[in-house]
PDB file of C-alpha atoms in Angstrom:
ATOM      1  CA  UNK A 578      70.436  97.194 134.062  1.00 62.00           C
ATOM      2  CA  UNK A 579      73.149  96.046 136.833  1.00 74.00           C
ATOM      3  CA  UNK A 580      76.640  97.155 136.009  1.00 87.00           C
ATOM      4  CA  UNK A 581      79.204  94.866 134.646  1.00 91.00           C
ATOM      5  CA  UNK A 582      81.129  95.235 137.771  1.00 90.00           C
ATOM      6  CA  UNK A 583      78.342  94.496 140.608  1.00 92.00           C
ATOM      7  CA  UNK A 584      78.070  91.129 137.969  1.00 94.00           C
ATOM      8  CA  UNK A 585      81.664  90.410 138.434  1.00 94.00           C
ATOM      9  CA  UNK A 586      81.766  90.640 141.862  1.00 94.00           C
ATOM     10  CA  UNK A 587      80.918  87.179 142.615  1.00 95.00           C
ATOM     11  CA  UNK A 588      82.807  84.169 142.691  1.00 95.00           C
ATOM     12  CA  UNK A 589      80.095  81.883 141.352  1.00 96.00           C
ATOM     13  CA  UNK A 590      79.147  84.387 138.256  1.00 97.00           C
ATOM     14  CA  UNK A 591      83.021  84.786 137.857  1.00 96.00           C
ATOM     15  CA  UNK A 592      83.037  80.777 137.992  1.00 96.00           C
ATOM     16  CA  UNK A 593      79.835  80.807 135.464  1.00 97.00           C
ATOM     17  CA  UNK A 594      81.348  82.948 132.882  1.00 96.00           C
ATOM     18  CA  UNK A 595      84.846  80.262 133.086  1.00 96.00           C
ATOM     19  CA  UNK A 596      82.730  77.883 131.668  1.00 95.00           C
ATOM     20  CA  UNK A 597      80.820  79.880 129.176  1.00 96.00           C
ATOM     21  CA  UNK A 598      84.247  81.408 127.844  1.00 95.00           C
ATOM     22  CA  UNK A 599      85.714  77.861 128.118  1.00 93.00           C
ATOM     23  CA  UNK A 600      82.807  76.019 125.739  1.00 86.00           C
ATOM     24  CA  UNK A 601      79.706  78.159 124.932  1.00 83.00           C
ATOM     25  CA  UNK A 602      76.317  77.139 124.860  1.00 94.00           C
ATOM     26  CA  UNK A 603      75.184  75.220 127.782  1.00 97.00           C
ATOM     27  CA  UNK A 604      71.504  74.751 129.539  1.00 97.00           C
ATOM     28  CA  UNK A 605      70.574  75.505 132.717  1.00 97.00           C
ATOM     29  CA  UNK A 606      71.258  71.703 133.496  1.00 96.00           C
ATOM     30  CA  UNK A 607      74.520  71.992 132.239  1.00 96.00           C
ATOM     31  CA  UNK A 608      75.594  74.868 134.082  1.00 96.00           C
ATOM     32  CA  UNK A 609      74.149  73.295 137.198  1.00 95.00           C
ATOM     33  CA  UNK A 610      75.833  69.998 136.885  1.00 92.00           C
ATOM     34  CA  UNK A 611      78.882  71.414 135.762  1.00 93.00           C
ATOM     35  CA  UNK A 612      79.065  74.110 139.017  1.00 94.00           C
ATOM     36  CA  UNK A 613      78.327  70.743 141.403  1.00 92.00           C
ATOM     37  CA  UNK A 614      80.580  68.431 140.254  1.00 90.00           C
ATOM     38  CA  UNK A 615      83.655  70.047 138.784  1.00 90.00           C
ATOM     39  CA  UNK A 616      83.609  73.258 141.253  1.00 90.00           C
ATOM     40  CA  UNK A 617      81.806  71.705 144.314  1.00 88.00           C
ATOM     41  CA  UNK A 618      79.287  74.602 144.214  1.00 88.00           C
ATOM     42  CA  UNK A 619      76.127  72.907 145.568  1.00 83.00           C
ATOM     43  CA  UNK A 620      73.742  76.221 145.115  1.00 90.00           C
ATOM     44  CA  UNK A 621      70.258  75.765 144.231  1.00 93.00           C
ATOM     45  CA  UNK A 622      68.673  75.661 140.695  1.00 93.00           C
ATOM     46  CA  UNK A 623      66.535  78.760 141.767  1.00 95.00           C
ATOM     47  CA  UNK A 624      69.811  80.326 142.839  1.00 96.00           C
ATOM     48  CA  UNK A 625      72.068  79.710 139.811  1.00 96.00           C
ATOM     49  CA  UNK A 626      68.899  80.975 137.600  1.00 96.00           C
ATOM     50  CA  UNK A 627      69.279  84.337 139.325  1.00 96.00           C
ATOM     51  CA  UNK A 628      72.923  84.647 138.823  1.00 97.00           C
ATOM     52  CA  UNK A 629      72.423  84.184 135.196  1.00 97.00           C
ATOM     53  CA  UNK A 630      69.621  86.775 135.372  1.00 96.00           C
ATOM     54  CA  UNK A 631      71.991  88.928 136.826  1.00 96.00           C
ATOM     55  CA  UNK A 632      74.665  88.061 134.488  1.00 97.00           C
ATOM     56  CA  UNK A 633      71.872  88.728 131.794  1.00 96.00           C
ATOM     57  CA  UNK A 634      71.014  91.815 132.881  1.00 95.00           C
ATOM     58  CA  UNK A 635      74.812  93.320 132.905  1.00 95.00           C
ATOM     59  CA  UNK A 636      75.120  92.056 129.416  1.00 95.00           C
ATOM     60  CA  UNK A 637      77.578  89.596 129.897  1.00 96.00           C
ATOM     61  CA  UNK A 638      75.336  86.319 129.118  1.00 97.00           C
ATOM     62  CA  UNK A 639      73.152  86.200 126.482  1.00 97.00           C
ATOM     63  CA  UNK A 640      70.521  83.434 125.694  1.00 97.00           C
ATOM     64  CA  UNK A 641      69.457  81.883 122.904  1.00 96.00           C
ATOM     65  CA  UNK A 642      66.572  79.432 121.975  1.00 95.00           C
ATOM     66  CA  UNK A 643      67.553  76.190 119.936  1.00 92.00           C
ATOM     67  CA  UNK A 644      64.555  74.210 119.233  1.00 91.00           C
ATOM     68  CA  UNK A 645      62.864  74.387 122.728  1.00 94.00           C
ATOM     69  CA  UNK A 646      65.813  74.789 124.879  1.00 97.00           C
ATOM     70  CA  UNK A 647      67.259  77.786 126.028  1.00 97.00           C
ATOM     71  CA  UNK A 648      71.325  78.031 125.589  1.00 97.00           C
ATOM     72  CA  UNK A 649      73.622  80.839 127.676  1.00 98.00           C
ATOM     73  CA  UNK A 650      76.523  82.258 125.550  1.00 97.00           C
ATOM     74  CA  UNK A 651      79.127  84.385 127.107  1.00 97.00           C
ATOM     75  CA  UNK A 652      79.378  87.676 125.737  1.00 96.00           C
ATOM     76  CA  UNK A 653      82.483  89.748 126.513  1.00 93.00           C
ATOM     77  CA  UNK A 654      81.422  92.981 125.155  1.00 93.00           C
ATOM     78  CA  UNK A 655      80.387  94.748 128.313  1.00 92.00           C
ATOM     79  CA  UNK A 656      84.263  93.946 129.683  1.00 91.00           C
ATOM     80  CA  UNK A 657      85.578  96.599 127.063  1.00 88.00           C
ATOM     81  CA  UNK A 658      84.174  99.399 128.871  1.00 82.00           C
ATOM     82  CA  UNK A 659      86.488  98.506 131.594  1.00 83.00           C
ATOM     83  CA  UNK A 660      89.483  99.200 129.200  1.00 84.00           C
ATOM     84  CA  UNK A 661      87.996 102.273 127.900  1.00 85.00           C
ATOM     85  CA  UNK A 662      87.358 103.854 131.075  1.00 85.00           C
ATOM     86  CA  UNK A 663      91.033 103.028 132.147  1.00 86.00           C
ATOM     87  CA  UNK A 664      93.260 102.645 129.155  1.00 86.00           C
ATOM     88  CA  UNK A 665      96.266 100.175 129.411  1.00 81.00           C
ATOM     89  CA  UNK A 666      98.432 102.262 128.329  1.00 79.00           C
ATOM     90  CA  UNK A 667     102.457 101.603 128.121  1.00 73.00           C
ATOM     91  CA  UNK A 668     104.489 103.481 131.044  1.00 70.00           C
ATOM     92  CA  UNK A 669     107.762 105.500 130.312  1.00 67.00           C
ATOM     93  CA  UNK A 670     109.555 105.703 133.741  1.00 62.00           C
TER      94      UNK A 670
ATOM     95  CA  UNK B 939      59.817  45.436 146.186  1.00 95.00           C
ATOM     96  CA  UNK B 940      61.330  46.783 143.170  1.00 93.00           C
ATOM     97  CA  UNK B 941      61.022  49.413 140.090  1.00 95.00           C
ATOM     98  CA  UNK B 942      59.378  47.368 137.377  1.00 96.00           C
ATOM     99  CA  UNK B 943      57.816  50.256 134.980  1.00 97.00           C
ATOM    100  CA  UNK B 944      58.377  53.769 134.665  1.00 97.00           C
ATOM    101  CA  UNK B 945      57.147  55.941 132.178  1.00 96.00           C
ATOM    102  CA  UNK B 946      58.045  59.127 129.547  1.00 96.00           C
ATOM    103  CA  UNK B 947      54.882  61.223 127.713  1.00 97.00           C
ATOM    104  CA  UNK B 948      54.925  60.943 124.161  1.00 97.00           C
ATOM    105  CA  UNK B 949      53.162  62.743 121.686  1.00 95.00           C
ATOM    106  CA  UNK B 950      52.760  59.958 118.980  1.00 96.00           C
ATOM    107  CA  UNK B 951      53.043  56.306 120.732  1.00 97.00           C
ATOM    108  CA  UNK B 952      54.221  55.007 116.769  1.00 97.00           C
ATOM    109  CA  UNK B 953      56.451  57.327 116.306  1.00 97.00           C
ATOM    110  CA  UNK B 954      58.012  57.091 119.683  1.00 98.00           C
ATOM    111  CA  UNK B 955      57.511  53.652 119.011  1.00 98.00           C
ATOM    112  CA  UNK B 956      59.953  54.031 115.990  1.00 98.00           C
ATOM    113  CA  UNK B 957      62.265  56.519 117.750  1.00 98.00           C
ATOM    114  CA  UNK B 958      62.618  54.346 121.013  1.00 98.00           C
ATOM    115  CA  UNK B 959      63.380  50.826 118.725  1.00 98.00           C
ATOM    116  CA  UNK B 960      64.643  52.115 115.685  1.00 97.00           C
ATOM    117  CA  UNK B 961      67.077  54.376 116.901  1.00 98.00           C
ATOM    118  CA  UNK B 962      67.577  54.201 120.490  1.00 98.00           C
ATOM    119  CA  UNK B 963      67.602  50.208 120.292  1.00 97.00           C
ATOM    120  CA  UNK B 964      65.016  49.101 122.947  1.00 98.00           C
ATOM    121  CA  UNK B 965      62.607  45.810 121.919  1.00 98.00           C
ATOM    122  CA  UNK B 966      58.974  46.457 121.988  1.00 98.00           C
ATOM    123  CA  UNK B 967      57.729  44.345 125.057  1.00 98.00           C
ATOM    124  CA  UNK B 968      53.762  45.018 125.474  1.00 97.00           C
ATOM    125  CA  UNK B 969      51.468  46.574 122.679  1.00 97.00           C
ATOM    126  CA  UNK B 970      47.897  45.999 124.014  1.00 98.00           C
ATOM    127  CA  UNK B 971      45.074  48.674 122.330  1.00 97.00           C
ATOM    128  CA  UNK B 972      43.384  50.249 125.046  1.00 94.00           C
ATOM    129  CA  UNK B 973      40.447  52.620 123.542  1.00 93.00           C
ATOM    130  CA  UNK B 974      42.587  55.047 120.808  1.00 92.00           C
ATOM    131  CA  UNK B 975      45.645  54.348 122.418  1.00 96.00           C
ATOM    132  CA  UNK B 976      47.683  51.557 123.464  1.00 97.00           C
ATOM    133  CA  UNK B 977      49.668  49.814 126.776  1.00 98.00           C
ATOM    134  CA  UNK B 978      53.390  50.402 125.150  1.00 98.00           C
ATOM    135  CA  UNK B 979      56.079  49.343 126.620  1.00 98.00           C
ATOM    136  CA  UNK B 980      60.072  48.679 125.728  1.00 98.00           C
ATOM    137  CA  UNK B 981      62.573  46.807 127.037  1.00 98.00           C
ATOM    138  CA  UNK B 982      66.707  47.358 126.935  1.00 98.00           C
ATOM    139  CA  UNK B 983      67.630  44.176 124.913  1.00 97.00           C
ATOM    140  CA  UNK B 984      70.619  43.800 127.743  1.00 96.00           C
ATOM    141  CA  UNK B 985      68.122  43.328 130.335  1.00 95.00           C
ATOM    142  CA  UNK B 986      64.504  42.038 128.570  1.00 95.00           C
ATOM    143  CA  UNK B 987      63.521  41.172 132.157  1.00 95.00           C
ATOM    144  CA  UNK B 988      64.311  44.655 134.008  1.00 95.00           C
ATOM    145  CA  UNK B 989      62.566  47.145 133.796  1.00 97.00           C
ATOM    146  CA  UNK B 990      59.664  48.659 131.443  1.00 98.00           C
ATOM    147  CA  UNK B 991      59.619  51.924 130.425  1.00 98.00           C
ATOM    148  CA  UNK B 992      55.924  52.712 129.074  1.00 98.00           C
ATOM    149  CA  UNK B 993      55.406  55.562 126.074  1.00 98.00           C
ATOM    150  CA  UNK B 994      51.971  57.400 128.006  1.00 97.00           C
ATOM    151  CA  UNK B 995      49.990  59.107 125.519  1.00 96.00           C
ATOM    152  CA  UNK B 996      51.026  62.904 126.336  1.00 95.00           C
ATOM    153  CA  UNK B 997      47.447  64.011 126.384  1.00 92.00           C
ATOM    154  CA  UNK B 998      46.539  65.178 129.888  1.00 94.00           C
ATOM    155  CA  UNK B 999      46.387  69.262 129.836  1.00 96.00           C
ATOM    156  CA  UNK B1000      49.185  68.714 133.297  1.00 96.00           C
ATOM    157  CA  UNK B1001      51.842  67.560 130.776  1.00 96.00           C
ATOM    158  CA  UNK B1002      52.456  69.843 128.078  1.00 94.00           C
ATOM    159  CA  UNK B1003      53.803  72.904 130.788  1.00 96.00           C
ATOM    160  CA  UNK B1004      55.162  70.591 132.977  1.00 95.00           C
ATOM    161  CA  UNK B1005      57.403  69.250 129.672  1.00 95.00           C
ATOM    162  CA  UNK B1006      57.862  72.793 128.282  1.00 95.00           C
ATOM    163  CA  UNK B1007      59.443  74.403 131.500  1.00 96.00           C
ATOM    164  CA  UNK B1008      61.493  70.847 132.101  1.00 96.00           C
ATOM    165  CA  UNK B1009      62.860  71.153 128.366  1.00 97.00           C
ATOM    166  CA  UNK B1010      63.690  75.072 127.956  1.00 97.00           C
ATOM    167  CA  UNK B1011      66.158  74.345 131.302  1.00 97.00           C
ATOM    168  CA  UNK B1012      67.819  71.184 129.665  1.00 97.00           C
ATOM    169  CA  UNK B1013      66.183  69.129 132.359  1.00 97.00           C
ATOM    170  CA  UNK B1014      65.786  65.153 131.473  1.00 97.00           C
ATOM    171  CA  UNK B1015      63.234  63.259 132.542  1.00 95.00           C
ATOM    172  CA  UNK B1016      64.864  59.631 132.394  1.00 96.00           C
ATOM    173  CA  UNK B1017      68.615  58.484 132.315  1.00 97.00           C
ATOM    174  CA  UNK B1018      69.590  55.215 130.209  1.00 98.00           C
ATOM    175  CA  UNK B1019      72.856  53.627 130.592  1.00 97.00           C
ATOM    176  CA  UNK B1020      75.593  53.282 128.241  1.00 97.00           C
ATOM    177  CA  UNK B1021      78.739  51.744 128.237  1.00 96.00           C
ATOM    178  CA  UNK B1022      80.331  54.457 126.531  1.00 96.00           C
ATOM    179  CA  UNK B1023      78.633  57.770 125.871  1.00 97.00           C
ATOM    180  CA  UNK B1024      80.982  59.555 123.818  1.00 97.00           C
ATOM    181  CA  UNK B1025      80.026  56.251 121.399  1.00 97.00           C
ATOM    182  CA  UNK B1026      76.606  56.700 121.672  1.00 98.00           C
ATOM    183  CA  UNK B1027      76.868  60.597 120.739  1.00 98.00           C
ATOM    184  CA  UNK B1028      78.462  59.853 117.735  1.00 98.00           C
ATOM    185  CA  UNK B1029      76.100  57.121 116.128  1.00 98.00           C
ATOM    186  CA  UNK B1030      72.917  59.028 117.803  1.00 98.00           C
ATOM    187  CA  UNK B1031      74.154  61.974 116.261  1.00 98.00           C
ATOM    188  CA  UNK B1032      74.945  60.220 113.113  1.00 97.00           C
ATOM    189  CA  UNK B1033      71.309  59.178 112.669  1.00 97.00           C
ATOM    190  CA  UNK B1034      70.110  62.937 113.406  1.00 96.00           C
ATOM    191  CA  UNK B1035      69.656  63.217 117.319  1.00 97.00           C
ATOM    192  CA  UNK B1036      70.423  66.365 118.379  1.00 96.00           C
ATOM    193  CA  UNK B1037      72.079  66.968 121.591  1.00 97.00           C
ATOM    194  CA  UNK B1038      71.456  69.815 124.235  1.00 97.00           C
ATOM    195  CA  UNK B1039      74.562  68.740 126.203  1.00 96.00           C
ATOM    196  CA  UNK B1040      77.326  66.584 124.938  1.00 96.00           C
ATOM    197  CA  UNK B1041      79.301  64.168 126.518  1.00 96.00           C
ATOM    198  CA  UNK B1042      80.338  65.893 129.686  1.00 93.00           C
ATOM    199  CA  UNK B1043      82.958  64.446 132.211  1.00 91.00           C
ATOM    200  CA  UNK B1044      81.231  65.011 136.024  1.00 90.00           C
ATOM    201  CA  UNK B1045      83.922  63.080 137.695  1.00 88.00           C
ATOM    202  CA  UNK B1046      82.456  60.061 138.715  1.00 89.00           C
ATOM    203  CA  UNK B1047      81.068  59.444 135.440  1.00 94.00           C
ATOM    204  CA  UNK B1048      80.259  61.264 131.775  1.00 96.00           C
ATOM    205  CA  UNK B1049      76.754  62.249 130.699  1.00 96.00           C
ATOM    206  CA  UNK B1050      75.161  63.734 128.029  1.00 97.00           C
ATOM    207  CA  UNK B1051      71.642  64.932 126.941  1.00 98.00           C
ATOM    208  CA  UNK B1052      69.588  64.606 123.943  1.00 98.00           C
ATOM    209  CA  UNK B1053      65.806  65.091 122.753  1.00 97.00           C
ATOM    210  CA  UNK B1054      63.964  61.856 121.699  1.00 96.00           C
ATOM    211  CA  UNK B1055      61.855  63.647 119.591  1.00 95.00           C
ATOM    212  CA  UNK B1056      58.676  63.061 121.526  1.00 95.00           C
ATOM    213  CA  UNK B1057      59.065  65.833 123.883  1.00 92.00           C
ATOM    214  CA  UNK B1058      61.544  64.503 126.269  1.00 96.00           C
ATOM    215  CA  UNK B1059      64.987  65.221 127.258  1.00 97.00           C
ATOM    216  CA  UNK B1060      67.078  61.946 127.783  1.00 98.00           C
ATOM    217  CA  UNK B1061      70.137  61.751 129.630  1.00 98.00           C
ATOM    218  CA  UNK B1062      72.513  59.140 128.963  1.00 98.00           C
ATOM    219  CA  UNK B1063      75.536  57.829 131.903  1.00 98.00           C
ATOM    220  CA  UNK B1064      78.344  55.893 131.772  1.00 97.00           C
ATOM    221  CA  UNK B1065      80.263  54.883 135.540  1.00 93.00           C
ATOM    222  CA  UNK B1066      83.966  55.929 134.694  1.00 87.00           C
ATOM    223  CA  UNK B1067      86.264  53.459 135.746  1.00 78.00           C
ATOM    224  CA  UNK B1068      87.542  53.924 139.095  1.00 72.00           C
TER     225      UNK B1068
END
């Protein structure tokens, strides 16, 4: 299990979940073409399948299988722990 | 020299067959029987002389994992033209093609990929305008 913060400290996963949160759903293909052309991120398919392993692993992508693809889907869940550990909480002073 | 066939695996040559005419819009260009199967080839109507692309029996033992770990990453395995994709999305989707990416703007042009029901991801192009 890797930590949600050791997954967010990246600029390429931070740039991965963008386009998850921004329109869900996308293959491996997708996220590769997308990364190339609209962010100029020329990393490897080998290397963007690890990041989404890693992302995977903290929770914060899930996949699902539609017919015999498999689709990534941002999940935000993990993120609440962040405001649990530190509340935002309103400041009198 | 120059590309004059290339080729997609199908599972079912007629019902690729169908698929590739029917829907898609290609014109059957060879049909020759060769043992249980058959030399099957289509042509894009906007170009009958250009190039074939040939619907191989899917058969050899190579092809089914090769497919498999090509389609569970969205991977195509051919890209067709189009003048305008978005277009195509809608009547392909209209006659029950399902998509695994839509139309996606890449800059230079907009793609999208669909199954053809035969065991192949398709991608489709259009060149924007510059």
């Amino acid at each position: 299990m890797v930590t949600v913060f050791r997954a967010l400290d990246d600029q390429t996963r931070r740039v991965i979940l963008d386009e998850l949160a921004a329109s869900d759903g996308k293959t491996l293909f997708e996220i590769c073409s997308i990364l190339t052309t609209r962010h100029g991120l020329g990393l490897t398919r080998q290397a963007i399948s690890q990041h989404l392993g890693l992302l995977e692993s903290a929770g914060l992508v899930v996949t699902e299988r539609r017919g015999r693809s498999k689709f990534h889907y941002f999940n935000p869940v993990p993120l609440s722990e962040i405001t649990r550990r530190w509340p935002i909480t309103e400041r009198n002073d | 020299m120059r590309i004059n066939l290339t080729s997609v695996y199908v599972d079912d040559q007629r019902a690729a067959l169908a698929f590739y005419v029917d829907v898609l819009g290609f014109t059957k260009h060879r049909d020759v029987p060769i043992g249980e199967d058959s030399w099957l080839t289509v042509v894009s109507p906007e170009a009958p002389d250009g190039p074939e692309l040939l619907l191989e029996p899917s058969g050899h033992p190579a092809v089914k994992p090769y497919r498999d770990a090509l389609v569970e990453d969205g991977i195509p395995l051919a890209q067709f033209a189009v003048n305008d994709v978005e277009a195509e999305y809608e009547r392909l989707t209209g006659m029950g093609v399902e998509f695994t990416q839509p139309p996606t703007d890449i800059g230079v042009s907009v793609i999208a990929v669909f199954d053809d029901t035969c065991g192949n991801l398709i991608q489709l192009i259009a060149e924007k305008p510059a």
